[in-house]
Coordinates of C-alpha atoms in Angstrom, one line a residue:
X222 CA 0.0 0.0 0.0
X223 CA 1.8 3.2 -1.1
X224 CA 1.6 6.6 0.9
X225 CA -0.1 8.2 -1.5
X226 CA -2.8 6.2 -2.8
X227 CA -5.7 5.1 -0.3
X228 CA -7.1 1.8 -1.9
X229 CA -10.9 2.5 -3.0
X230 CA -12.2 0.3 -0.4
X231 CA -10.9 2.1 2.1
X232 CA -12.1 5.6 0.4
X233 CA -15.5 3.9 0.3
X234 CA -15.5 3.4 4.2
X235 CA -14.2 6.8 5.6
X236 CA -17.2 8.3 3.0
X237 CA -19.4 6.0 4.9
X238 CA -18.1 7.3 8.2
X239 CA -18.1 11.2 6.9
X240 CA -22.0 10.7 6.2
X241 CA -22.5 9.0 9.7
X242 CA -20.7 12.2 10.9
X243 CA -22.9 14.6 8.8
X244 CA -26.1 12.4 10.1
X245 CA -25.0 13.2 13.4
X246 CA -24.5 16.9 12.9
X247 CA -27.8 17.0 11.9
X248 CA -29.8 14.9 14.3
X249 CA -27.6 17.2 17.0
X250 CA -28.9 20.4 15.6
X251 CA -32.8 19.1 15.3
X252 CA -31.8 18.1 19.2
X253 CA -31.3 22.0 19.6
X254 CA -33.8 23.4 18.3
X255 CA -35.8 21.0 19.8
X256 CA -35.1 22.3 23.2
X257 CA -35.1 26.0 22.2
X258 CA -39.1 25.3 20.9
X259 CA -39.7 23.2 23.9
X260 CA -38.3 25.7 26.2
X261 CA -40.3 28.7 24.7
X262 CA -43.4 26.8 24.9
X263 CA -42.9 25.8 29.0
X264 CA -42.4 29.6 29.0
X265 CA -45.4 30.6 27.1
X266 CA -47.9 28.3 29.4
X267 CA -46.5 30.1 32.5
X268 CA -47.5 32.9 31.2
X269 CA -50.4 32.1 30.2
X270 CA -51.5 30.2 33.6
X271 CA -50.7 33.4 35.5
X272 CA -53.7 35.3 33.3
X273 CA -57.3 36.0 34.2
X274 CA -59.8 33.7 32.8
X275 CA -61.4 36.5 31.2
X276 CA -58.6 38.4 30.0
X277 CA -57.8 38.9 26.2
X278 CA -55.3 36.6 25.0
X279 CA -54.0 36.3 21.7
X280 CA -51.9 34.1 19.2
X281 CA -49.3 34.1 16.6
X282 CA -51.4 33.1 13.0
X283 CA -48.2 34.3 10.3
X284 CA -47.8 37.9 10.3
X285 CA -51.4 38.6 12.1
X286 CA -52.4 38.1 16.2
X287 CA -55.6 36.6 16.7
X288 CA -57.8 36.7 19.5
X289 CA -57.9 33.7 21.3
X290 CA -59.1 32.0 24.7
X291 CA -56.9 31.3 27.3
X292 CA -58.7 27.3 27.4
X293 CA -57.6 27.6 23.9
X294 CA -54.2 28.3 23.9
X295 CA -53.2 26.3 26.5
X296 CA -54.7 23.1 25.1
X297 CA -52.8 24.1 21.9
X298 CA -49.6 24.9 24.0
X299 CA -49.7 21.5 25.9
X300 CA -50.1 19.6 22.6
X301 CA -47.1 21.5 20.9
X302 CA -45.1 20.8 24.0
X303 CA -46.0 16.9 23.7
X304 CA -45.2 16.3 20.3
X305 CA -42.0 18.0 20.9
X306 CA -41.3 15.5 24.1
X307 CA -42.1 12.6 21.1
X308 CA -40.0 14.1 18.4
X309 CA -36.9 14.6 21.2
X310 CA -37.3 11.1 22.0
X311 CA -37.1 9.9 18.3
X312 CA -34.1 12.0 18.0
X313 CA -32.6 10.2 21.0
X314 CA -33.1 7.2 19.1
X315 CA -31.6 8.3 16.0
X316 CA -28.7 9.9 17.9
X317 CA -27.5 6.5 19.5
X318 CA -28.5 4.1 16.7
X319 CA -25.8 6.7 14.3
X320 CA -23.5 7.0 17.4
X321 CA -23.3 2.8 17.2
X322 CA -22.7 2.8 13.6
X323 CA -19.5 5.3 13.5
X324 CA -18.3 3.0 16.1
X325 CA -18.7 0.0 14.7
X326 CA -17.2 2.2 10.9
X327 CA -14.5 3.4 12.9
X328 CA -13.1 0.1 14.2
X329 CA -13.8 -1.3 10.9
X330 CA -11.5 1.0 8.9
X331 CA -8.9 0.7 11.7
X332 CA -8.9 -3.2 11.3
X333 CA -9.1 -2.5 7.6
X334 CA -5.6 -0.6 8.0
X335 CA -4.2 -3.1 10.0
X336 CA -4.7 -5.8 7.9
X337 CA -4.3 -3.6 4.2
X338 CA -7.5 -5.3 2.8
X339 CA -11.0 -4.7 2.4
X340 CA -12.1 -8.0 4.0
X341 CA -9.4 -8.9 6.8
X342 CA -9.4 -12.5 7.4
X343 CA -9.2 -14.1 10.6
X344 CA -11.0 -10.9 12.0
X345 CA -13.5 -10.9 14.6
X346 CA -16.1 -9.8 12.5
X347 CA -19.8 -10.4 13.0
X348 CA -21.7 -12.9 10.9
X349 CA -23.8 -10.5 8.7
X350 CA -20.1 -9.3 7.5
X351 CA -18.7 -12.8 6.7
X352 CA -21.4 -15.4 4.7
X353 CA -18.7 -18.1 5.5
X354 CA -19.1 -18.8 8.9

């Protein structure tokens, strides 16, 4: 294996890795925002429970405010903040199911280096990597 060339199989792997990365960069950032929206919603029903029943309460619709109840908005508010409890938790998923596959990429390319090949023999890998058991 010269210094200069990496051998395509290996090229193929770290791009595999690189778009675990990128998956992860991404599912990390949803993960922000996530807690940013959830946050400003907790904060928003605080308010909100502090008002009079009968005072005038209003919400966001685009560019416009419009009159709302304060039974209303809450309800909607408490829904919001629910299905962004359900979408953190798929994230979570996500997050550890992409976390398990660069670790599984990254000890396969450092095997892979080891060895100089693309399928290193007398490696410990799994089943589902080698049809000859």
């Amino acid at each position: 294996m010269s210094a200069g060339q990496m051998p395509p199989w290996l090229q193929e792997q770290i791009m595999k890795m690189q778009q675990s990365q990128q998956n992860l960069q991404s599912i990390m950032s949803q993960k922000q925002h996530l807690e940013i929206e959830k946050a400003e919603t907790q904060k928003a029903l605080e308010e909100l429970k502090k008002v009079s029943d009968d005072d005038a309460v209003f919400k966001h619709a685009g560019t416009v405010l419009i009159k709302s109840t304060k039974k209303e908005l809450i309800e909607e508010l408490e829904e919001k903040f629910e299905m962004s409890k359900t979408r953190a938790t798929v994230l979570e998923k996500q997050e550890s199911r992409v976390k398990e596959t660069l670790k599984e990429q990254e000890a396969k390319i450092t095997e892979m280096m080891k060895t100089g090949s693309a399928n290193p023999s007398g490696s410990t890998a799994s089943s589902d990597d080698n049809p000859r058991k």
